[in-house]
Coordinates of C-alpha atoms in Angstrom, one line a residue:
Chain A
D21 CA 180.8 -9.7 -26.7
I22 CA 181.8 -7.5 -29.7
Q23 CA 184.3 -4.8 -28.9
M24 CA 184.4 -1.6 -30.9
T25 CA 187.7 0.3 -31.1
Q26 CA 187.7 3.8 -32.6
S27 CA 190.8 5.6 -33.8
P28 CA 192.1 8.1 -33.3
S29 CA 190.4 9.1 -30.1
Y30 CA 191.2 12.7 -30.8
V31 CA 191.8 14.6 -34.1
S32 CA 192.8 18.2 -34.5
A33 CA 191.9 19.5 -38.0
S34 CA 191.2 22.7 -39.9
V35 CA 188.1 23.8 -41.8
G36 CA 188.3 22.3 -45.3
D37 CA 190.4 19.3 -44.2
R38 CA 189.5 15.8 -45.0
V39 CA 189.0 13.8 -41.9
T40 CA 188.9 10.0 -41.6
I41 CA 187.8 8.1 -38.5
T42 CA 188.2 4.4 -38.2
C43 CA 186.2 1.8 -36.3
R44 CA 187.4 -1.7 -35.8
A45 CA 185.3 -4.6 -34.5
S46 CA 186.5 -7.6 -32.6
Q47 CA 184.6 -9.8 -35.0
G48 CA 182.8 -9.5 -38.3
L49 CA 179.8 -7.3 -38.5
S50 CA 178.9 -7.6 -42.2
T51 CA 177.5 -4.0 -42.6
W52 CA 175.7 -3.7 -39.3
L53 CA 177.3 -0.5 -38.4
A54 CA 176.1 3.1 -37.7
W55 CA 177.8 6.4 -37.1
Y56 CA 176.6 9.2 -34.9
Q57 CA 177.7 12.8 -34.2
Q58 CA 177.3 14.4 -30.7
K59 CA 177.7 18.0 -29.8
P60 CA 178.2 19.2 -26.2
G61 CA 174.9 19.1 -24.2
K62 CA 173.0 17.5 -27.1
A63 CA 171.7 14.1 -27.9
P64 CA 173.6 12.1 -30.6
K65 CA 172.5 12.5 -34.2
L66 CA 172.5 9.5 -36.6
L67 CA 174.7 10.1 -39.7
I68 CA 175.2 6.8 -41.4
Y69 CA 173.6 3.4 -41.1
S70 CA 174.3 0.0 -42.7
A71 CA 177.9 1.1 -42.9
S72 CA 177.5 3.4 -45.9
R73 CA 173.9 4.6 -46.1
L74 CA 173.6 8.3 -45.5
R75 CA 170.6 9.3 -43.4
S76 CA 168.3 11.7 -45.2
G77 CA 169.2 15.3 -44.5
V78 CA 172.8 14.6 -43.6
P79 CA 175.2 16.6 -45.7
S80 CA 176.9 14.6 -48.5
R81 CA 180.4 15.5 -47.2
F82 CA 179.8 12.7 -44.7
S83 CA 180.4 9.2 -46.0
G84 CA 180.9 5.7 -44.6
S85 CA 182.5 2.7 -45.9
G86 CA 183.7 -0.8 -44.8
S87 CA 182.4 -4.2 -44.0
G88 CA 183.4 -7.1 -41.8
T89 CA 185.7 -5.7 -39.1
D90 CA 187.0 -2.4 -40.5
F91 CA 184.9 0.7 -41.1
T92 CA 185.6 4.4 -41.8
L93 CA 183.7 7.6 -41.5
T94 CA 185.0 10.3 -43.8
I95 CA 184.2 14.0 -43.7
S96 CA 185.4 15.2 -47.1
S97 CA 185.7 18.9 -46.3
L98 CA 185.4 19.8 -42.6
Q99 CA 183.0 22.5 -41.8
P100 CA 182.7 24.6 -38.6
D101 CA 179.5 22.8 -37.7
D102 CA 181.3 19.4 -37.8
F103 CA 183.4 19.9 -34.7
A104 CA 181.9 17.3 -32.4
I105 CA 182.4 13.7 -31.0
Y106 CA 181.7 10.9 -33.4
Y107 CA 180.7 7.4 -32.3
C108 CA 180.4 4.1 -34.2
Q109 CA 177.8 1.5 -33.1
Q110 CA 177.5 -2.1 -34.1
S111 CA 174.2 -4.0 -34.1
H112 CA 175.4 -7.4 -35.5
S113 CA 175.0 -8.9 -32.1
F114 CA 171.2 -8.4 -32.1
P115 CA 169.4 -8.1 -29.8
A116 CA 172.4 -6.4 -28.2
L117 CA 174.6 -3.7 -29.6
T118 CA 177.6 -1.7 -28.6
F119 CA 179.1 1.8 -29.2
G120 CA 182.7 2.6 -29.8
G121 CA 184.6 4.9 -27.5
G122 CA 184.2 8.0 -29.5
T123 CA 186.5 10.3 -31.6
K124 CA 186.6 14.0 -30.8
V125 CA 187.2 16.3 -33.7
E126 CA 188.6 19.6 -32.6
I127 CA 189.6 22.8 -34.4
K128 CA 193.3 23.1 -35.1
Chain B
E10 CA 156.6 17.1 -34.4
V11 CA 158.4 13.8 -33.8
Q12 CA 159.4 13.8 -30.1
L13 CA 160.6 11.5 -27.3
V14 CA 160.3 12.7 -23.7
E15 CA 161.9 10.8 -20.9
S16 CA 160.8 11.0 -17.2
G17 CA 161.3 9.3 -13.9
G18 CA 164.9 10.1 -13.2
S19 CA 165.8 11.1 -9.7
L20 CA 168.3 10.7 -6.8
V21 CA 168.0 7.2 -5.3
Q22 CA 170.0 5.1 -2.8
P23 CA 172.0 2.1 -3.9
G24 CA 170.0 -1.1 -4.0
R25 CA 166.7 0.7 -4.6
S26 CA 164.6 0.7 -7.7
L27 CA 163.5 3.3 -10.3
R28 CA 161.2 3.2 -13.3
L29 CA 162.0 5.4 -16.3
S30 CA 159.3 6.3 -18.9
C31 CA 159.6 7.6 -22.4
A32 CA 156.6 9.1 -24.1
A33 CA 156.5 9.4 -27.8
S34 CA 154.6 11.9 -29.9
G35 CA 154.3 12.6 -33.6
F36 CA 154.8 9.0 -34.6
S37 CA 153.8 5.5 -33.5
I38 CA 156.4 3.5 -31.6
A39 CA 154.7 0.3 -32.9
D40 CA 156.6 0.8 -36.1
H41 CA 160.0 1.0 -34.4
A42 CA 162.4 -0.9 -32.2
M43 CA 163.3 1.3 -29.2
H44 CA 166.4 1.7 -27.1
W45 CA 167.7 3.1 -23.8
V46 CA 171.2 4.6 -24.0
R47 CA 173.0 6.2 -21.1
Q48 CA 175.9 8.6 -20.8
V49 CA 177.9 9.7 -17.8
P50 CA 178.7 13.5 -18.2
G51 CA 182.0 13.8 -20.1
K52 CA 182.1 10.1 -21.0
G53 CA 181.0 8.0 -24.0
L54 CA 177.7 6.5 -25.0
E55 CA 176.6 3.2 -23.4
W56 CA 173.8 1.2 -24.9
V57 CA 171.6 -0.1 -22.0
S58 CA 168.7 -2.0 -23.6
G59 CA 166.6 -2.5 -26.7
I60 CA 163.3 -3.9 -27.6
T61 CA 161.7 -4.9 -30.9
W62 CA 158.5 -3.3 -32.2
N63 CA 156.3 -6.1 -30.7
G64 CA 158.4 -6.7 -27.6
D65 CA 159.2 -10.3 -28.5
S66 CA 162.9 -9.7 -28.4
T67 CA 164.9 -7.7 -25.9
G68 CA 168.5 -7.1 -25.3
Y69 CA 170.6 -5.8 -22.4
A70 CA 174.2 -4.6 -21.8
D71 CA 176.1 -7.0 -19.6
S72 CA 176.4 -4.3 -17.0
V73 CA 172.6 -4.2 -16.4
K74 CA 171.5 -7.8 -17.3
G75 CA 169.4 -9.3 -14.6
R76 CA 168.7 -5.9 -12.9
F77 CA 167.0 -3.9 -15.6
T78 CA 163.9 -4.7 -17.6
V79 CA 162.7 -2.9 -20.8
S80 CA 159.1 -2.9 -21.8
R81 CA 156.8 -1.1 -24.1
D82 CA 153.1 -0.2 -24.4
N83 CA 152.4 0.5 -28.0
G84 CA 148.8 1.5 -27.1
K85 CA 150.2 4.2 -24.8
N86 CA 153.0 5.0 -27.3
S87 CA 155.4 4.6 -24.4
L88 CA 158.7 2.8 -23.5
Y89 CA 159.8 1.9 -20.0
L90 CA 162.9 0.8 -18.2
Q91 CA 162.5 -0.8 -14.8
M92 CA 165.8 -0.5 -12.9
N93 CA 166.3 -2.7 -9.8
S94 CA 169.3 -3.1 -7.5
L95 CA 170.7 0.2 -8.6
R96 CA 174.4 0.8 -8.2
V97 CA 176.5 3.9 -8.0
E98 CA 177.8 3.2 -11.4
D99 CA 174.3 3.4 -12.9
T100 CA 174.5 7.1 -12.4
A101 CA 174.1 8.7 -15.8
L102 CA 171.8 10.6 -18.2
Y103 CA 169.4 8.1 -19.7
Y104 CA 168.3 8.6 -23.2
C105 CA 165.3 7.0 -25.0
A106 CA 165.9 6.5 -28.7
R107 CA 163.9 5.3 -31.7
D108 CA 165.4 2.8 -34.2
I109 CA 164.8 3.4 -37.9
N110 CA 163.7 -0.2 -38.2
G111 CA 161.0 -2.2 -36.4
Y112 CA 162.9 -5.4 -35.7
K113 CA 166.6 -5.6 -36.4
Y114 CA 168.6 -2.6 -35.2
F115 CA 169.8 -0.3 -37.9
G116 CA 170.4 3.0 -36.1
M117 CA 168.7 5.4 -33.7
D118 CA 167.3 8.4 -35.6
V119 CA 165.2 10.1 -32.9
W120 CA 166.5 10.8 -29.4
G121 CA 164.9 12.4 -26.3
L122 CA 166.7 15.0 -24.1
G123 CA 167.3 12.4 -21.4
T124 CA 166.5 12.0 -17.8
T125 CA 169.1 12.0 -15.0
V126 CA 169.5 9.1 -12.6
T127 CA 171.8 9.6 -9.6
V128 CA 172.5 6.7 -7.4
S129 CA 174.1 7.8 -4.1
S130 CA 173.7 7.2 -0.4

C-alpha cells in the first residue's frame, strides 16, 4: 500500500504569508496526486489535480508541484478564507487511493 | 444544480449490515467514476471505495475489503455502498463524491453533505 505523509501537520501563519505544504509518498506516483481544502463542518473541496493542474475557479494563489514521491502545495499569499485543513491524495494505486493525514493552517 | 445527496446512515449494532445510497442530480454519473469517503469527527479523510463509470473496476480500502461492496445504477443516477459485518471503527460520516474522470481517478470535484453511520451496541 502507498503511504502518504504530509508535513507539517500544523502551520501557523499570517495573512499575506507564503505557505508551503509537503506531501511525500512511500513510492513513486508520477503525477497522480490531488490536493483538497476542508473547512470545519464542510465537505472537502478539490484544489489541484494531476499534481499541478489548478481546478477551474480555484484562486491562482494556489499552486501544486512535484512528481514521483515529493509534492508541494503552495499558497502564495495567504488570505483569511484559506485557513483550513489541507489534504493530499494519491491515485497511482488505481483502483485504490489514499489520503494524507492533513495539514492544518491556522492564523498566527 | 450539480448535487449529491447521501442517505441510509443510522445507528446499527456491531455485526449488522447497512446500505448507503447516493442520489445525483444536475449531471449524469455515467460520465464519472464515483467514490465513498468517510471521516470520523475531528479526524482525517479516509477513502473507502471507488468505482469506474461502467462499474467494471472497483477498489476498497484494506479496512473494509471483504465487508463492503460498492455498486452503481447509472439509469437511476445513483451510487450505493453495501456495508456488512459492521464494526465500531466503521463509525463515521460517509461522503459520496464524484471524480472528474470516468475511469482513472484524478480527483473528487463534487461532494455530498454526508450521512452518519454509528456502530454501537
